[in-house]
């Protein structure tokens, strides 16, 4: 199975309003709640593709209870570790006037040393059965900055491959543990490495230990730099919609490629098609499967000479 | 005691952000929770003034639990009636860049006929011990539009005086039960009566049954039209700050005036001073007591010949 880790799991709340007007008072037309956080979205995509996934991370308090309830509704295997604090929420305000979304992310509950050790023990047990471990998203307050480095090392000890979708210090520290794939987007890669060009940023993370770097470049597609070589892949058409969750769909495709030993062009083709199909879906963790199938044959993958390897 | 009714009680959540940018993703710096709804704020002001107040209305689910917890922390007498549904939240986003607040109000849980009858029975018991009953704010889905009319009638049967702070249909229906005071603000009065001038709107509500109409006019102060005559009162200075809760502070002053049989000029003086002092306080339900004392002597009250009586 594929294990997805969401240390900062959230209850994603969506507010539909007529139009977002700063400094005004808004009547919320409809409220929707959904278990969220990047790893949860990755697990949703994997499940929809027919691949067994297990969700772990932290959840606590009544908001944590709502997260558990929603995972059960979605039929996802719930291995979240209890936290004494209250799980965070994210609030996304969707304006009916233009369809645009404005997002507010709560920081999340504090995780103390004892919580973290309980998590590590649960993680070690879960990693034993995992072919691939996905480590996604920001770290809640109190979790050590080298959390992803430690989890990558532990996963490798138990024979699991690893994907890290993070940025900044947690990503810089994680690459030292030689994860199989790291997947920042272009902005995250620039912020993490200080290099404006994705190729240069990817090279830096590879030099620091990452076996492969996949940079998602939005409408431009993706770049991979790996031991096997470097490729760029672009979607067959520009898609308009909700870009939240496109990165998580990409990670789901990378996890399947890694588990099944696919080559990079095949993995990138699926990752680009699935990401574009996710943009067409209103909620993160979902995708338009008809569009995905249509896109698959149109993704253009070209090798980059002189980069990577 | 004074009984405050908040049928649509809420957990008021405040998000501090650096700057609100529509369509962007925001890191919330701090999250604060507080039991809210207009009647809860009125009770907070009454308590700070040293007047015993009891809070009733509905609360349910984990969010209702958080409302109960916060009322206990504030030492308010909690007579909220349990609801099977989940209490609503309001989210106020405060931008550090300009101090301005953007508010999102969830609609609230559905109240069915059985819930409403349980509430009526509790209300009748509470009203027996109440000198004044305050009916504040919007009605949750499912509560009959004539809820305030019925509660006004019930309160009178038990010998309690009544103040209705509402607008639209619930206010139009409530005045038929002859409440002692109704307190719309200028906008609510205009929307409810269709009359652009507050004096004309107040006359209409009086004709329909309200014994006194107090219209809060923001920085312009207040207008009262009553059996005893009509007055306008203005604050001694313009105050800048958080206007949320100024109306609730006004209602608290009206409740005390009604209970103690003060004349309108004395009641208005306190209502205007307390409202202005509430604007200086960052949270609804609070006020700057030093400012209130300073303002009291400076409030200007003048009789309006030919209006009311």
Coordinates of C-alpha atoms in Angstrom, one line a residue:
Chain A
X1 CA 0.0 0.0 0.0
X2 CA 0.9 3.7 -0.2
X3 CA 1.1 5.5 3.1
X4 CA 0.4 9.3 3.0
X5 CA 1.5 11.4 5.9
X6 CA -0.3 14.7 6.7
X7 CA 1.1 16.0 10.0
X8 CA -0.9 19.1 9.7
X9 CA -4.2 17.5 8.6
X10 CA -7.1 19.9 8.6
X11 CA -10.9 20.2 8.3
X12 CA -11.3 22.1 5.1
X13 CA -14.3 24.4 5.3
X14 CA -15.8 26.1 2.2
X15 CA -18.0 29.1 2.4
X16 CA -20.0 30.1 -0.6
X17 CA -20.7 33.8 -0.7
X18 CA -22.2 36.0 -3.4
X19 CA -19.1 38.2 -3.7
X20 CA -16.1 38.7 -1.5
X21 CA -15.9 42.4 -0.4
X22 CA -13.0 43.2 1.9
X23 CA -14.2 45.0 5.1
X24 CA -17.8 44.0 4.5
X25 CA -20.1 41.5 6.4
X26 CA -21.0 38.4 4.3
X27 CA -23.9 36.0 4.6
X28 CA -22.5 32.5 3.9
X29 CA -24.9 30.7 1.6
X30 CA -23.6 27.3 2.1
X31 CA -21.0 25.7 4.4
X32 CA -19.2 22.5 3.4
X33 CA -16.6 20.5 5.5
X34 CA -14.1 18.0 4.2
X35 CA -11.0 16.3 5.7
X36 CA -8.0 18.0 4.1
X37 CA -4.3 18.5 4.0
X38 CA -2.1 17.5 1.1
X39 CA -1.6 13.9 2.1
X40 CA -5.3 13.3 2.5
X41 CA -5.9 14.7 -1.0
X42 CA -3.2 12.4 -2.4
X43 CA -4.9 9.4 -0.7
X44 CA -8.3 10.4 -2.2
X45 CA -6.7 10.5 -5.7
X46 CA -5.0 7.1 -5.1
X47 CA -8.2 5.6 -4.0
X48 CA -10.1 6.9 -7.0
X49 CA -7.4 5.3 -9.2
X50 CA -7.9 2.0 -7.4
X51 CA -4.7 2.0 -5.4
X52 CA -4.9 1.2 -1.6
X53 CA -3.8 4.1 0.5
X54 CA -3.5 4.7 4.2
X55 CA -3.8 8.1 5.8
X56 CA -1.7 9.0 8.9
X57 CA -0.7 12.3 10.6
X58 CA -2.3 13.9 13.6
X59 CA -5.9 14.8 14.6
X60 CA -7.4 16.1 17.8
X61 CA -10.4 17.7 19.5
X62 CA -13.8 18.1 18.0
X63 CA -12.3 19.3 14.7
X64 CA -10.2 16.1 14.7
X65 CA -13.4 14.1 15.2
X66 CA -14.9 15.8 12.1
X67 CA -11.8 14.8 10.1
X68 CA -12.1 11.2 11.2
X69 CA -15.8 11.2 10.3
X70 CA -15.1 12.5 6.8
X71 CA -12.3 10.0 6.2
X72 CA -14.8 7.3 7.1
X73 CA -17.4 8.7 4.7
X74 CA -14.7 8.7 2.0
X75 CA -13.8 5.1 2.8
X76 CA -10.1 6.0 3.4
X77 CA -8.1 3.9 5.8
X78 CA -7.7 6.2 8.8
X79 CA -4.4 5.7 10.8
X80 CA -4.3 9.3 12.2
X81 CA -2.7 9.6 15.6
X82 CA -4.7 11.4 18.4
X83 CA -3.4 14.7 19.6
X84 CA -4.5 16.4 22.8
X85 CA -4.9 19.8 21.0
X86 CA -7.5 20.8 18.5
X87 CA -7.0 20.1 14.8
X88 CA -6.8 23.1 12.5
X89 CA -9.3 24.3 10.0
X90 CA -8.8 26.0 6.7
X91 CA -11.5 28.3 5.4
X92 CA -11.9 28.8 1.6
X93 CA -14.3 31.6 0.6
X94 CA -15.7 31.0 -2.8
X95 CA -17.2 34.0 -4.5
X96 CA -20.1 33.2 -6.8
X97 CA -19.5 36.4 -8.7
X98 CA -16.2 35.2 -10.2
X99 CA -15.7 31.7 -8.9
X100 CA -12.5 32.7 -7.3
X101 CA -11.3 31.3 -3.9
X102 CA -9.7 33.1 -1.0
X103 CA -8.1 30.8 1.5
X104 CA -7.3 31.2 5.3
X105 CA -5.1 28.6 6.8
X106 CA -5.1 28.2 10.6
X107 CA -1.6 27.4 11.9
X108 CA -2.6 24.1 13.6
X109 CA -2.2 22.7 17.1
X110 CA 1.0 22.4 19.0
X111 CA 2.7 18.9 18.9
X112 CA 4.9 18.2 21.8
X113 CA 7.8 15.8 22.1
X114 CA 5.6 13.0 23.5
X115 CA 3.1 13.4 20.7
X116 CA 5.9 13.2 18.2
X117 CA 7.3 10.1 19.7
X118 CA 3.9 8.4 19.6
X119 CA 3.7 9.3 16.0
X120 CA 7.2 7.9 15.2
X121 CA 6.2 4.6 16.7
X122 CA 3.0 4.4 14.7
X123 CA 4.8 5.5 11.6
X124 CA 7.4 2.7 11.9
X125 CA 4.6 0.1 12.2
X126 CA 2.8 1.5 9.1
X127 CA 6.0 1.9 7.0
X128 CA 6.6 -1.8 7.3
X129 CA 3.6 -2.5 5.1
X130 CA 4.1 0.5 2.7
X131 CA 5.7 0.3 -0.7
X132 CA 5.8 4.1 -0.9
X133 CA 5.6 6.7 1.8
X134 CA 4.3 10.2 0.8
X135 CA 5.3 13.1 3.1
X136 CA 3.2 16.1 2.3
X137 CA 2.7 19.7 3.5
X138 CA 3.7 22.0 6.3
X139 CA 4.7 20.9 9.7
X140 CA 2.5 21.9 12.7
X141 CA 4.0 24.0 15.5
X142 CA 6.3 21.9 17.7
X143 CA 7.2 19.2 15.2
X144 CA 11.0 19.3 14.6
X145 CA 12.1 20.9 11.4
X146 CA 14.0 17.7 10.4
X147 CA 10.7 15.6 10.7
X148 CA 10.7 14.7 7.0
X149 CA 14.4 13.8 7.2
X150 CA 13.7 11.4 10.1
X151 CA 10.6 9.9 8.4
X152 CA 12.5 9.4 5.1
X153 CA 15.3 7.6 7.0
X154 CA 12.8 5.4 8.9
X155 CA 10.8 4.6 5.8
X156 CA 14.0 3.5 4.0
X157 CA 14.9 1.3 7.0
X158 CA 11.6 -0.5 6.5
X159 CA 12.1 -0.9 2.7
X160 CA 9.7 1.9 1.6
X161 CA 10.4 4.4 -1.1
X162 CA 9.7 8.1 -0.3
X163 CA 8.3 11.2 -1.8
X164 CA 8.6 14.5 -0.1
X165 CA 6.2 17.4 -1.0
X166 CA 7.4 20.2 1.1
X167 CA 9.4 23.4 1.0
X168 CA 12.0 25.5 2.9
X169 CA 13.9 24.2 5.9
X170 CA 11.9 20.8 6.2
X171 CA 12.7 20.1 2.5
X172 CA 16.3 21.3 2.8
X173 CA 16.8 18.9 5.7
X174 CA 14.8 16.1 4.2
X175 CA 17.0 15.8 1.1
X176 CA 20.0 14.8 3.3
X177 CA 18.2 11.5 4.0
X178 CA 18.2 10.7 0.2
X179 CA 14.4 10.6 -0.5
X180 CA 13.5 8.9 -3.8
X181 CA 11.6 12.0 -5.1
X182 CA 11.0 15.5 -3.9
X183 CA 8.2 17.5 -5.5
X184 CA 8.3 21.2 -4.9
X185 CA 6.4 23.5 -7.3
X186 CA 8.3 26.3 -9.1
X187 CA 7.7 28.9 -6.3
X188 CA 8.6 26.5 -3.5
X189 CA 11.7 25.4 -5.4
X190 CA 12.8 29.0 -5.8
X191 CA 12.1 29.9 -2.2
X192 CA 13.9 26.8 -1.0
X193 CA 17.0 27.0 -3.1
X194 CA 17.3 30.7 -4.0
X195 CA 17.7 29.8 -7.6
X196 CA 15.3 31.5 -10.1
X197 CA 15.6 28.7 -12.7
X198 CA 13.9 25.3 -11.9
X199 CA 16.8 23.3 -13.5
X200 CA 19.3 25.1 -11.3
X201 CA 17.2 24.6 -8.1
X202 CA 16.6 20.9 -8.9
X203 CA 20.4 20.4 -9.4
X204 CA 21.0 22.0 -6.0
X205 CA 18.5 19.6 -4.3
X206 CA 20.0 16.6 -6.2
X207 CA 23.5 17.6 -5.0
X208 CA 22.2 17.8 -1.5
X209 CA 20.9 14.2 -1.7
X210 CA 17.5 14.0 -3.5
X211 CA 17.5 11.1 -5.9
X212 CA 15.0 12.8 -8.2
X213 CA 13.5 16.2 -8.2
X214 CA 10.1 16.8 -9.9
X215 CA 9.2 20.5 -10.1
X216 CA 5.6 21.2 -11.0
X217 CA 5.5 24.3 -13.2
X218 CA 1.8 25.0 -13.4
X219 CA 0.5 25.4 -16.9
X220 CA 4.0 24.8 -18.2
X221 CA 3.8 21.2 -17.0
X222 CA 6.6 19.5 -15.1
X223 CA 10.4 19.0 -15.0
X224 CA 12.1 15.9 -13.6
X225 CA 15.9 15.7 -12.9
X226 CA 17.0 12.3 -11.9
X227 CA 19.8 9.7 -12.0
X228 CA 18.2 8.4 -15.2
X229 CA 18.2 11.7 -16.9
X230 CA 16.0 14.9 -17.2
X231 CA 12.7 15.4 -18.9
X232 CA 10.1 18.1 -19.3
X233 CA 6.5 17.2 -19.9
X234 CA 3.7 19.6 -20.9
X235 CA 0.0 19.2 -20.9
X236 CA -1.8 19.0 -24.3
X237 CA -4.0 22.1 -23.5
X238 CA -4.4 24.9 -21.0
X239 CA -7.1 24.1 -18.5
X240 CA -9.0 26.6 -16.3
X241 CA -10.4 25.7 -12.9
X242 CA -9.3 25.1 -9.4
X243 CA -5.5 24.6 -9.2
X244 CA -5.7 23.5 -5.5
X245 CA -5.0 19.8 -5.5
X246 CA -3.2 19.7 -8.8
X247 CA 0.1 19.2 -6.9
X248 CA -1.5 16.4 -4.8
X249 CA -2.7 14.6 -8.0
X250 CA 0.8 14.9 -9.4
X251 CA 2.2 13.3 -6.2
X252 CA -0.3 10.5 -6.4
X253 CA 0.9 9.7 -9.9
X254 CA 4.5 9.8 -8.8
X255 CA 3.7 7.4 -5.9
X256 CA 2.2 4.9 -8.4
X257 CA 5.1 5.2 -10.8
X258 CA 7.6 4.7 -8.0
X259 CA 5.7 1.7 -6.6
X260 CA 5.4 0.1 -10.1
X261 CA 8.9 0.9 -11.3
X262 CA 7.7 2.9 -14.3
X263 CA 10.2 4.9 -16.2
X264 CA 10.2 8.7 -15.9
X265 CA 8.5 9.5 -19.2
X266 CA 5.6 7.2 -18.4
X267 CA 5.4 8.5 -14.8
X268 CA 5.5 12.2 -16.0
X269 CA 2.8 11.5 -18.6
X270 CA 0.4 10.3 -15.9
X271 CA 1.4 13.0 -13.5
X272 CA 0.8 15.8 -16.0
X273 CA -2.5 14.3 -17.2
X274 CA -3.8 13.7 -13.7
X275 CA -2.8 17.2 -12.5
X276 CA -4.6 18.9 -15.4
X277 CA -7.6 16.6 -14.8
X278 CA -7.5 17.7 -11.1
X279 CA -7.7 21.4 -12.1
X280 CA -11.0 20.6 -13.9
X281 CA -12.5 19.2 -10.6
X282 CA -14.0 21.6 -8.1
X283 CA -12.5 20.0 -4.9
X284 CA -8.9 19.1 -4.1
X285 CA -8.5 15.3 -4.1
X286 CA -10.8 14.8 -7.1
X287 CA -10.2 14.8 -10.8
X288 CA -12.1 14.5 -14.1
X289 CA -11.3 10.9 -15.2
X290 CA -12.6 11.4 -18.7
X291 CA -10.3 14.4 -19.2
X292 CA -7.4 12.5 -17.6
X293 CA -7.8 9.7 -20.2
X294 CA -8.0 12.3 -23.0
X295 CA -5.0 14.2 -21.8
X296 CA -2.8 11.1 -21.4
X297 CA -2.2 10.6 -25.1
X298 CA -1.5 14.3 -25.6
X299 CA 1.1 14.9 -23.0
X300 CA 4.4 15.9 -24.7
X301 CA 7.6 14.6 -22.9
X302 CA 11.0 15.6 -24.2
X303 CA 14.4 14.6 -22.8
X304 CA 16.8 17.4 -21.7
X305 CA 20.3 16.9 -22.8
X306 CA 23.0 18.0 -20.4
X307 CA 20.7 18.2 -17.4
X308 CA 20.8 15.7 -14.5
X309 CA 22.2 12.1 -14.8
Chain B
X1 CA -32.6 39.6 36.2
X2 CA -32.4 40.5 32.6
X3 CA -32.8 37.6 30.2
X4 CA -31.1 37.8 26.8
X5 CA -32.3 35.6 24.0
X6 CA -29.9 34.6 21.1
X7 CA -31.7 32.1 19.0
X8 CA -28.8 32.1 16.5
X9 CA -25.9 32.0 19.0
X10 CA -22.5 31.5 17.4
X11 CA -18.9 30.7 18.1
X12 CA -17.2 33.9 16.9
X13 CA -13.8 33.1 15.5
X14 CA -11.3 35.8 14.8
X15 CA -8.4 35.3 12.3
X16 CA -5.5 37.7 12.4
X17 CA -3.8 38.0 9.0
X18 CA -1.1 40.4 7.7
X19 CA -3.4 41.8 5.0
X20 CA -6.6 40.5 3.4
X21 CA -6.0 40.0 -0.3
X22 CA -9.0 38.6 -2.3
X23 CA -8.2 35.3 -4.2
X24 CA -4.9 34.8 -2.2
X25 CA -4.0 32.2 0.3
X26 CA -3.4 33.6 3.9
X27 CA -1.5 32.3 6.8
X28 CA -3.6 32.9 9.9
X29 CA -1.3 34.4 12.6
X30 CA -3.7 33.8 15.5
X31 CA -7.1 32.2 16.0
X32 CA -9.4 33.3 18.8
X33 CA -12.8 31.9 19.7
X34 CA -15.6 33.5 21.7
X35 CA -19.2 32.8 22.3
X36 CA -21.2 35.3 20.3
X37 CA -24.4 36.5 18.9
X38 CA -26.0 39.8 19.8
X39 CA -27.8 38.6 23.0
X40 CA -24.6 37.1 24.3
X41 CA -22.8 40.4 23.8
X42 CA -25.6 42.3 25.6
X43 CA -25.2 39.9 28.5
X44 CA -21.5 40.5 28.6
X45 CA -22.1 44.3 28.8
X46 CA -24.7 43.9 31.5
X47 CA -22.4 41.7 33.5
X48 CA -19.6 44.2 33.3
X49 CA -22.0 46.9 34.5
X50 CA -22.9 44.7 37.5
X51 CA -26.4 43.6 36.4
X52 CA -27.3 39.9 36.6
X53 CA -28.0 38.5 33.1
X54 CA -29.1 35.1 31.9
X55 CA -28.3 33.9 28.4
X56 CA -30.7 31.7 26.5
X57 CA -31.2 30.5 22.9
X58 CA -29.9 27.4 21.1
X59 CA -26.6 25.6 21.0
X60 CA -25.6 22.2 19.6
X61 CA -22.8 19.9 18.5
X62 CA -19.1 20.4 19.2
X63 CA -19.4 24.1 18.3
X64 CA -22.2 24.4 20.8
X65 CA -19.9 22.8 23.3
X66 CA -17.3 25.5 22.7
X67 CA -20.0 28.2 23.1
X68 CA -21.0 26.7 26.5
X69 CA -17.3 26.5 27.5
X70 CA -16.8 30.2 26.7
X71 CA -19.9 31.3 28.5
X72 CA -18.6 29.5 31.6
X73 CA -15.2 31.2 31.3
X74 CA -17.0 34.5 31.1
X75 CA -19.1 33.6 34.2
X76 CA -22.3 34.2 32.4
X77 CA -25.4 32.2 33.5
X78 CA -25.9 29.7 30.6
X79 CA -29.5 28.7 29.9
X80 CA -29.0 27.7 26.3
X81 CA -31.2 25.0 25.0
X82 CA -29.6 21.9 23.3
X83 CA -30.1 21.5 19.6
X84 CA -29.4 18.2 17.7
X85 CA -27.7 20.2 14.9
X86 CA -24.3 22.0 15.0
X87 CA -24.2 25.6 16.2
X88 CA -22.9 28.1 13.6
X89 CA -19.7 30.0 13.5
X90 CA -18.8 33.5 12.4
X91 CA -15.4 34.2 11.1
X92 CA -14.0 37.7 11.3
X93 CA -10.7 38.3 9.4
X94 CA -8.8 41.2 10.9
X95 CA -6.1 42.6 8.6
X96 CA -3.1 43.9 10.6
X97 CA -2.3 46.3 7.7
X98 CA -5.3 48.5 8.2
X99 CA -7.1 47.0 11.3
X100 CA -10.2 46.5 9.2
X101 CA -12.5 43.4 9.7
X102 CA -14.2 41.3 7.1
X103 CA -16.9 39.1 8.4
X104 CA -18.4 35.8 7.3
X105 CA -21.6 34.6 9.0
X106 CA -22.7 31.0 8.7
X107 CA -26.5 30.6 8.4
X108 CA -26.9 28.4 11.5
X109 CA -28.4 25.0 12.1
X110 CA -32.0 24.1 11.3
X111 CA -34.4 24.3 14.2
X112 CA -37.4 22.0 13.9
X113 CA -40.9 22.3 15.5
X114 CA -39.9 20.1 18.4
X115 CA -36.8 22.1 19.2
X116 CA -38.8 25.3 19.0
X117 CA -41.4 24.0 21.5
X118 CA -38.7 22.9 23.9
X119 CA -37.3 26.4 23.7
X120 CA -40.7 28.0 24.3
X121 CA -41.2 25.9 27.4
X122 CA -37.7 26.9 28.8
X123 CA -38.4 30.5 27.9
X124 CA -41.7 30.6 29.8
X125 CA -39.8 29.4 32.9
X126 CA -37.0 31.9 32.5
X127 CA -39.3 34.8 31.8
X128 CA -41.0 34.4 35.1
X129 CA -37.9 35.6 36.9
X130 CA -37.0 38.2 34.3
X131 CA -37.6 41.9 34.7
X132 CA -36.6 42.6 31.1
X133 CA -36.3 40.2 28.2
X134 CA -34.0 41.1 25.3
X135 CA -34.7 39.5 21.9
X136 CA -31.7 40.0 19.6
X137 CA -30.5 39.1 16.2
X138 CA -31.4 37.0 13.2
X139 CA -33.5 33.8 13.4
X140 CA -32.0 30.5 12.6
X141 CA -33.5 28.5 9.7
X142 CA -36.7 26.7 10.8
X143 CA -37.7 29.2 13.5
X144 CA -41.1 30.7 12.6
X145 CA -40.9 34.3 11.4
X146 CA -43.2 35.4 14.2
X147 CA -40.8 34.0 16.9
X148 CA -40.2 37.4 18.4
X149 CA -43.9 38.2 18.3
X150 CA -44.6 35.1 20.3
X151 CA -41.8 35.6 22.7
X152 CA -42.9 39.2 23.3
X153 CA -46.4 38.0 24.1
X154 CA -45.1 35.3 26.4
X155 CA -42.8 37.6 28.2
X156 CA -45.6 40.1 28.8
X157 CA -47.8 37.3 30.2
X158 CA -45.1 36.7 32.8
X159 CA -44.8 40.3 33.7
X160 CA -41.5 41.0 31.9
X161 CA -40.8 44.1 29.7
X162 CA -39.3 43.4 26.2
X163 CA -36.7 44.9 23.9
X164 CA -36.5 43.6 20.3
X165 CA -33.3 44.2 18.3
X166 CA -34.2 42.7 14.9
X167 CA -35.1 43.8 11.4
X168 CA -37.3 42.8 8.5
X169 CA -40.2 40.4 8.8
X170 CA -39.4 39.2 12.4
X171 CA -39.4 42.9 13.5
X172 CA -42.6 43.8 11.5
X173 CA -44.4 40.8 13.1
X174 CA -43.0 41.5 16.6
X175 CA -44.3 45.0 16.9
X176 CA -47.9 43.6 16.7
X177 CA -47.3 42.1 20.2
X178 CA -46.6 45.6 21.5
X179 CA -42.9 45.2 22.7
X180 CA -41.8 48.0 25.1
X181 CA -38.8 48.9 22.9
X182 CA -37.6 48.0 19.4
X183 CA -34.1 49.0 18.4
X184 CA -33.2 48.8 14.8
X185 CA -30.2 50.8 13.5
X186 CA -30.8 53.3 10.7
X187 CA -30.2 50.8 7.9
X188 CA -32.4 48.2 9.5
X189 CA -35.2 50.7 10.1
X190 CA -35.1 51.8 6.4
X191 CA -35.0 48.2 5.1
X192 CA -37.9 47.2 7.5
X193 CA -40.2 50.2 6.9
X194 CA -39.1 51.4 3.4
X195 CA -39.0 54.9 4.8
X196 CA -35.7 56.8 4.2
X197 CA -36.1 59.1 7.3
X198 CA -35.6 57.5 10.7
X199 CA -38.4 59.6 12.2
X200 CA -40.9 58.4 9.5
X201 CA -39.8 54.7 10.0
X202 CA -40.1 55.0 13.7
X203 CA -43.6 56.5 13.4
X204 CA -44.6 53.5 11.2
X205 CA -43.3 50.9 13.8
X206 CA -45.1 52.8 16.6
X207 CA -48.3 52.9 14.6
X208 CA -47.9 49.1 14.1
X209 CA -47.6 48.5 17.9
X210 CA -44.1 49.3 19.2
X211 CA -44.4 51.3 22.5
X212 CA -41.0 53.0 21.8
X213 CA -38.6 52.9 18.9
X214 CA -34.9 53.6 19.5
X215 CA -33.0 54.0 16.2
X216 CA -29.2 53.9 16.5
X217 CA -27.7 56.3 13.9
X218 CA -24.0 55.4 14.2
X219 CA -21.9 58.5 14.7
X220 CA -25.0 60.7 14.7
X221 CA -26.1 59.1 18.0
X222 CA -29.7 57.9 18.6
X223 CA -33.3 58.8 18.1
X224 CA -36.2 57.7 20.4
X225 CA -39.8 58.0 19.6
X226 CA -42.1 57.0 22.5
X227 CA -45.4 57.6 24.3
X228 CA -43.5 60.1 26.5
X229 CA -42.1 62.1 23.6
X230 CA -39.2 62.1 21.1
X231 CA -35.5 62.9 21.7
X232 CA -32.3 62.8 19.8
X233 CA -29.0 62.2 21.6
X234 CA -25.5 62.7 20.2
X235 CA -22.1 61.6 21.5
X236 CA -19.7 64.3 22.7
X237 CA -17.0 63.2 20.2
X238 CA -16.5 61.0 17.1
X239 CA -14.9 57.8 18.1
X240 CA -12.9 55.4 15.8
X241 CA -12.7 51.7 16.4
X242 CA -14.7 48.6 16.2
X243 CA -18.4 49.4 15.6
X244 CA -19.4 45.7 16.1
X245 CA -21.1 45.5 19.5
X246 CA -22.0 49.2 19.7
X247 CA -25.7 48.2 19.1
X248 CA -25.5 45.5 21.7
X249 CA -24.1 48.0 24.3
X250 CA -27.0 50.3 23.5
X251 CA -29.5 47.5 24.1
X252 CA -27.8 46.7 27.4
X253 CA -28.3 50.4 28.5
X254 CA -32.0 50.3 27.3
X255 CA -32.6 47.1 29.3
X256 CA -31.2 48.7 32.5
X257 CA -33.3 51.9 31.8
X258 CA -36.4 49.9 31.3
X259 CA -35.9 47.7 34.4
X260 CA -35.1 50.8 36.6
X261 CA -37.9 53.0 35.2
X262 CA -35.5 55.7 34.1
X263 CA -36.8 58.5 31.9
X264 CA -35.8 58.6 28.2
X265 CA -33.2 61.4 28.4
X266 CA -31.4 59.5 31.2
X267 CA -31.6 56.2 29.3
X268 CA -30.4 57.7 26.1
X269 CA -27.5 59.4 27.8
X270 CA -26.2 56.0 29.1
X271 CA -27.0 54.2 25.8
X272 CA -25.0 56.8 23.7
X273 CA -22.1 56.9 26.1
X274 CA -21.9 53.1 26.4
X275 CA -22.2 52.6 22.6
X276 CA -19.3 55.0 22.0
X277 CA -17.3 53.3 24.7
X278 CA -18.0 50.0 23.0
X279 CA -16.5 51.2 19.7
X280 CA -13.3 51.9 21.6
X281 CA -13.1 48.2 22.7
X282 CA -11.6 45.7 20.3
X283 CA -14.2 42.9 21.0
X284 CA -18.0 43.0 20.8
X285 CA -19.5 42.7 24.3
X286 CA -16.8 44.9 25.9
X287 CA -16.4 48.6 26.4
X288 CA -13.9 51.1 27.7
X289 CA -15.4 52.1 31.1
X290 CA -13.2 55.1 31.6
X291 CA -14.3 56.5 28.3
X292 CA -18.0 55.7 29.1
X293 CA -17.8 57.7 32.3
X294 CA -16.1 60.6 30.4
X295 CA -18.7 60.5 27.6
X296 CA -21.7 60.4 30.0
X297 CA -21.5 64.0 31.0
X298 CA -21.0 65.1 27.4
X299 CA -23.9 63.4 25.7
X300 CA -26.3 66.0 24.3
X301 CA -30.0 65.2 24.5
X302 CA -32.6 67.4 22.9
X303 CA -36.4 67.0 22.7
X304 CA -38.0 66.9 19.3
X305 CA -41.3 68.9 19.1
X306 CA -44.0 67.4 17.0
X307 CA -42.6 63.9 16.8
X308 CA -44.0 60.9 18.7
X309 CA -46.2 61.2 21.9

